[in-house]
Every structure is written in C-alpha cells, then in structure tokens.
C-alpha cells in the first residue's frame, strides 16, 4: 500500500499536464524509456526533476533537508522547484 501511495504521489509531481502517464509512475520498461529519451537537455531536465521529487518524497517535503541532501543552497533548491513547476 505504501508503494502505491508513493507512486501516485510521484505521478502527481511528475505529470506535466492534467493526466498522469505510465512514465510518471515509473511503470515503463527500459525499452519504452530509451525510445522516448529525447535530447540530452531534455534527459538532464527529467533527471533533475526526478531527483527533486525523490528527495522531497524521501524527506517528507522538508525543503531545507532536501536541499542539504542534494548539496545545494536553499535559494538554488527553490529556483529548481520553480523551474520544474514543483509546488
């Protein structure tokens, strides 16, 4: 049950529109993901967004702790949240 709730939260955070896709829930296989990687910048942006979401989930949305874990300042962390439209 915890894993389901975690995946749904992840899907809500990662969804770019009003619809949650399988990729947002981490349900795609490696072949599906490889086919949809896009450019290096898109890939890096998705990885950055995923890291932000993961650290927020892991640390119960404690922004100060999440920034510290990622090794970045709080202002940088807030800028990244805004850039990726998280929160």
CSV table of N, CA and C in Angstrom, one decimal:
chain,number,residue,atom,x,y,z
A,1,UNK,N,0.8,-1.2,0.0
A,1,UNK,CA,0.0,0.0,0.0
A,1,UNK,C,0.9,1.3,0.0
A,2,UNK,N,2.0,1.2,0.8
A,2,UNK,CA,2.8,2.4,0.8
A,2,UNK,C,3.5,2.7,-0.6
A,3,UNK,N,3.8,1.6,-1.3
A,3,UNK,CA,4.4,1.8,-2.6
A,3,UNK,C,3.4,2.4,-3.6
A,4,UNK,N,2.2,1.9,-3.5
A,4,UNK,CA,1.2,2.5,-4.4
A,4,UNK,C,1.0,4.0,-4.1
A,5,UNK,N,0.9,4.3,-2.8
A,5,UNK,CA,0.7,5.8,-2.5
A,5,UNK,C,1.9,6.6,-2.9
A,6,UNK,N,3.1,6.0,-2.8
A,6,UNK,CA,4.3,6.7,-3.2
A,6,UNK,C,4.4,6.9,-4.7
A,7,UNK,N,4.0,5.9,-5.5
A,7,UNK,CA,3.9,6.0,-6.9
A,7,UNK,C,2.9,7.0,-7.4
A,8,UNK,N,1.8,7.1,-6.7
A,8,UNK,CA,0.7,8.1,-7.0
A,8,UNK,C,1.2,9.5,-6.8
A,9,UNK,N,1.9,9.7,-5.6
A,9,UNK,CA,2.5,11.0,-5.3
A,9,UNK,C,3.5,11.4,-6.3
A,10,UNK,N,4.3,10.4,-6.7
A,10,UNK,CA,5.3,10.6,-7.7
A,10,UNK,C,4.7,11.0,-9.0
A,11,UNK,N,3.6,10.3,-9.4
A,11,UNK,CA,2.9,10.6,-10.6
A,11,UNK,C,2.3,12.0,-10.6
A,12,UNK,N,1.8,12.4,-9.5
A,12,UNK,CA,1.2,13.8,-9.4
A,12,UNK,C,2.3,14.8,-9.5
A,13,UNK,N,3.5,14.6,-9.0
A,13,UNK,CA,4.5,15.6,-9.0
A,13,UNK,C,5.1,15.6,-10.5
A,14,UNK,N,5.3,14.5,-11.1
A,14,UNK,CA,6.0,14.4,-12.4
A,14,UNK,C,5.1,14.7,-13.6
A,15,UNK,N,3.8,14.6,-13.4
A,15,UNK,CA,2.8,14.8,-14.5
A,15,UNK,C,3.0,16.2,-15.0
A,16,UNK,N,3.1,16.4,-16.3
A,16,UNK,CA,3.3,17.7,-16.9
A,16,UNK,C,2.0,18.4,-17.3
A,17,UNK,N,0.9,17.6,-17.3
A,17,UNK,CA,-0.4,18.2,-17.6
A,17,UNK,C,-1.4,17.7,-16.6
A,18,UNK,N,-2.6,17.6,-17.0
A,18,UNK,CA,-3.7,17.1,-16.0
A,18,UNK,C,-3.8,15.6,-16.0
A,19,UNK,N,-3.0,14.9,-16.9
A,19,UNK,CA,-3.1,13.5,-16.9
A,19,UNK,C,-1.8,12.8,-16.5
A,20,UNK,N,-1.9,11.8,-15.7
A,20,UNK,CA,-0.7,11.1,-15.2
A,20,UNK,C,-0.4,10.0,-16.2
A,21,UNK,N,0.8,9.9,-16.7
A,21,UNK,CA,1.2,8.9,-17.7
A,21,UNK,C,1.9,7.8,-17.0
A,22,UNK,N,2.0,6.6,-17.6
A,22,UNK,CA,2.7,5.5,-17.1
A,22,UNK,C,4.2,5.8,-16.7
A,23,UNK,N,4.8,6.7,-17.5
A,23,UNK,CA,6.2,7.1,-17.2
A,23,UNK,C,6.3,7.8,-15.9
A,24,UNK,N,5.2,8.6,-15.6
A,24,UNK,CA,5.2,9.4,-14.4
A,24,UNK,C,5.2,8.5,-13.2
A,25,UNK,N,4.6,7.3,-13.3
A,25,UNK,CA,4.5,6.3,-12.2
A,25,UNK,C,5.7,5.4,-12.2
A,26,UNK,N,6.6,5.5,-13.1
A,26,UNK,CA,7.8,4.6,-13.1
A,26,UNK,C,7.4,3.2,-13.6
A,27,UNK,N,6.4,3.1,-14.5
A,27,UNK,CA,5.9,1.8,-15.0
A,27,UNK,C,6.4,1.4,-16.3
A,28,UNK,N,7.2,2.2,-17.0
A,28,UNK,CA,7.7,1.9,-18.3
A,28,UNK,C,8.9,1.0,-18.2
A,29,UNK,N,9.1,0.1,-19.1
A,29,UNK,CA,10.3,-0.7,-19.2
A,29,UNK,C,11.4,0.0,-19.8
A,30,UNK,N,12.6,-0.5,-19.7
A,30,UNK,CA,13.8,0.2,-20.3
A,30,UNK,C,13.7,0.5,-21.7
A,31,UNK,N,13.1,-0.4,-22.5
A,31,UNK,CA,12.9,-0.1,-24.0
A,31,UNK,C,12.0,1.0,-24.2
A,32,UNK,N,10.9,1.2,-23.5
A,32,UNK,CA,10.0,2.3,-23.6
A,32,UNK,C,10.6,3.6,-23.3
A,33,UNK,N,11.4,3.6,-22.2
A,33,UNK,CA,12.1,4.8,-21.8
A,33,UNK,C,13.2,5.2,-22.8
A,34,UNK,N,13.9,4.3,-23.3
A,34,UNK,CA,15.0,4.5,-24.2
A,34,UNK,C,14.5,5.2,-25.5
A,35,UNK,N,13.3,4.8,-25.9
A,35,UNK,CA,12.7,5.3,-27.1
A,35,UNK,C,12.2,6.7,-27.0
A,36,UNK,N,12.0,7.1,-25.8
A,36,UNK,CA,11.4,8.5,-25.5
A,36,UNK,C,12.4,9.4,-24.8
A,37,UNK,N,13.7,9.2,-24.9
A,37,UNK,CA,14.6,10.0,-24.1
A,37,UNK,C,14.7,11.4,-24.6
A,38,UNK,N,14.7,11.6,-25.9
A,38,UNK,CA,14.8,13.0,-26.5
A,38,UNK,C,16.3,13.4,-26.5
A,39,UNK,N,16.4,14.8,-26.4
A,39,UNK,CA,17.8,15.4,-26.4
A,39,UNK,C,18.4,15.2,-25.1
A,40,UNK,N,19.7,15.5,-25.1
A,40,UNK,CA,20.5,15.5,-23.8
A,40,UNK,C,19.9,16.5,-22.8
A,41,UNK,N,19.5,17.7,-23.3
A,41,UNK,CA,19.0,18.7,-22.4
A,41,UNK,C,17.7,18.2,-21.8
A,42,UNK,N,16.8,17.6,-22.6
A,42,UNK,CA,15.5,17.0,-22.1
A,42,UNK,C,15.8,15.9,-21.1
A,43,UNK,N,16.8,15.1,-21.4
A,43,UNK,CA,17.1,14.0,-20.5
A,43,UNK,C,17.6,14.5,-19.1
A,44,UNK,N,18.5,15.5,-19.2
A,44,UNK,CA,19.1,16.1,-18.0
A,44,UNK,C,18.0,16.8,-17.2
A,45,UNK,N,17.1,17.5,-17.8
A,45,UNK,CA,16.0,18.2,-17.2
A,45,UNK,C,15.1,17.2,-16.4
A,46,UNK,N,14.8,16.0,-17.1
A,46,UNK,CA,13.9,15.0,-16.5
A,46,UNK,C,14.6,14.4,-15.3
A,47,UNK,N,16.0,14.2,-15.4
A,47,UNK,CA,16.7,13.6,-14.3
A,47,UNK,C,16.8,14.6,-13.1
A,48,UNK,N,16.9,15.9,-13.4
A,48,UNK,CA,16.9,16.9,-12.4
A,48,UNK,C,15.6,16.9,-11.6
A,49,UNK,N,14.5,16.9,-12.4
A,49,UNK,CA,13.2,16.9,-11.8
A,49,UNK,C,12.9,15.7,-11.0
A,50,UNK,N,13.4,14.5,-11.5
A,50,UNK,CA,13.2,13.3,-10.8
A,50,UNK,C,14.0,13.3,-9.4
A,51,UNK,N,15.2,13.8,-9.4
A,51,UNK,CA,16.0,13.9,-8.2
A,51,UNK,C,15.3,14.8,-7.2
A,52,UNK,N,14.7,15.9,-7.7
A,52,UNK,CA,14.0,16.8,-6.7
A,52,UNK,C,12.8,16.1,-6.1
A,53,UNK,N,12.0,15.4,-7.0
A,53,UNK,CA,10.8,14.7,-6.5
A,53,UNK,C,11.2,13.6,-5.5
A,54,UNK,N,12.3,12.9,-5.8
A,54,UNK,CA,12.7,11.8,-5.0
A,54,UNK,C,13.1,12.3,-3.6
A,55,UNK,N,14.0,13.3,-3.6
A,55,UNK,CA,14.5,13.8,-2.3
A,55,UNK,C,13.3,14.4,-1.5
A,56,UNK,N,12.4,15.1,-2.1
A,56,UNK,CA,11.2,15.6,-1.4
A,56,UNK,C,10.4,14.5,-0.8
A,57,UNK,N,10.2,13.5,-1.5
A,57,UNK,CA,9.4,12.3,-1.0
A,57,UNK,C,10.1,11.7,0.1
A,58,UNK,N,11.4,11.5,0.0
A,58,UNK,CA,12.2,10.8,1.0
A,58,UNK,C,12.3,11.5,2.3
A,59,UNK,N,12.3,12.9,2.2
A,59,UNK,CA,12.4,13.7,3.4
A,59,UNK,C,11.2,14.4,3.7
A,60,UNK,N,10.0,13.8,3.4
A,60,UNK,CA,8.7,14.3,3.8
A,60,UNK,C,8.5,15.8,3.5
A,61,UNK,N,8.9,16.2,2.3
A,61,UNK,CA,8.7,17.6,1.9
A,61,UNK,C,9.4,18.6,2.7
A,62,UNK,N,10.5,18.2,3.5
A,62,UNK,CA,11.3,19.2,4.3
A,62,UNK,C,12.3,19.8,3.3
A,63,UNK,N,12.0,21.1,2.9
A,63,UNK,CA,12.8,21.7,1.8
A,63,UNK,C,14.3,21.9,2.3
A,64,UNK,N,14.5,22.3,3.5
A,64,UNK,CA,15.8,22.6,4.0
A,64,UNK,C,16.7,21.3,4.0
A,65,UNK,N,16.1,20.3,4.5
A,65,UNK,CA,16.8,19.0,4.5
A,65,UNK,C,17.1,18.5,3.1
A,66,UNK,N,16.1,18.6,2.2
A,66,UNK,CA,16.2,18.2,0.8
A,66,UNK,C,17.3,18.9,0.1
A,67,UNK,N,17.4,20.2,0.3
A,67,UNK,CA,18.5,21.0,-0.3
A,67,UNK,C,19.8,20.6,0.2
A,68,UNK,N,19.9,20.3,1.5
A,68,UNK,CA,21.2,19.9,2.1
A,68,UNK,C,21.6,18.6,1.6
A,69,UNK,N,20.7,17.6,1.4
A,69,UNK,CA,21.0,16.3,0.9
A,69,UNK,C,21.5,16.4,-0.5
A,70,UNK,N,21.0,17.3,-1.3
A,70,UNK,CA,21.4,17.4,-2.7
A,70,UNK,C,22.7,18.2,-2.8
A,71,UNK,N,23.1,18.8,-1.7
A,71,UNK,CA,24.4,19.6,-1.7
A,71,UNK,C,24.2,21.0,-2.4
A,72,UNK,N,23.0,21.5,-2.3
A,72,UNK,CA,22.8,22.9,-2.9
A,72,UNK,C,22.2,23.8,-1.9
A,73,UNK,N,22.3,25.1,-2.2
A,73,UNK,CA,21.7,26.1,-1.2
A,73,UNK,C,20.2,26.1,-1.3
A,74,UNK,N,19.5,26.6,-0.3
A,74,UNK,CA,18.1,26.7,-0.3
A,74,UNK,C,17.6,27.5,-1.4
A,75,UNK,N,18.2,28.7,-1.7
A,75,UNK,CA,17.7,29.5,-2.8
A,75,UNK,C,17.8,28.8,-4.2
A,76,UNK,N,18.9,28.0,-4.4
A,76,UNK,CA,19.1,27.2,-5.6
A,76,UNK,C,18.0,26.1,-5.6
A,77,UNK,N,17.7,25.5,-4.5
A,77,UNK,CA,16.7,24.5,-4.5
A,77,UNK,C,15.3,25.1,-4.8
A,78,UNK,N,15.0,26.2,-4.3
A,78,UNK,CA,13.7,26.9,-4.6
A,78,UNK,C,13.7,27.3,-6.1
A,79,UNK,N,14.8,27.7,-6.6
A,79,UNK,CA,14.8,28.1,-8.0
A,79,UNK,C,14.5,26.9,-8.9
A,80,UNK,N,15.1,25.7,-8.5
A,80,UNK,CA,14.9,24.5,-9.3
A,80,UNK,C,13.4,24.0,-9.2
A,81,UNK,N,12.9,24.2,-8.0
A,81,UNK,CA,11.5,23.8,-7.8
A,81,UNK,C,10.6,24.7,-8.7
A,82,UNK,N,10.9,25.9,-8.8
A,82,UNK,CA,10.1,26.8,-9.6
A,82,UNK,C,10.3,26.5,-11.1
A,83,UNK,N,11.6,26.2,-11.5
A,83,UNK,CA,11.9,25.9,-12.9
A,83,UNK,C,11.1,24.7,-13.3
A,84,UNK,N,11.0,23.7,-12.5
A,84,UNK,CA,10.3,22.4,-12.8
A,84,UNK,C,8.8,22.4,-12.4
A,85,UNK,N,8.4,23.6,-12.0
A,85,UNK,CA,7.0,23.7,-11.6
A,85,UNK,C,6.5,22.7,-10.5
A,86,UNK,N,7.4,22.5,-9.5
A,86,UNK,CA,7.1,21.6,-8.4
A,86,UNK,C,6.7,22.4,-7.3
A,87,UNK,N,5.5,22.2,-6.8
A,87,UNK,CA,4.9,23.0,-5.7
A,87,UNK,C,4.2,24.2,-6.2
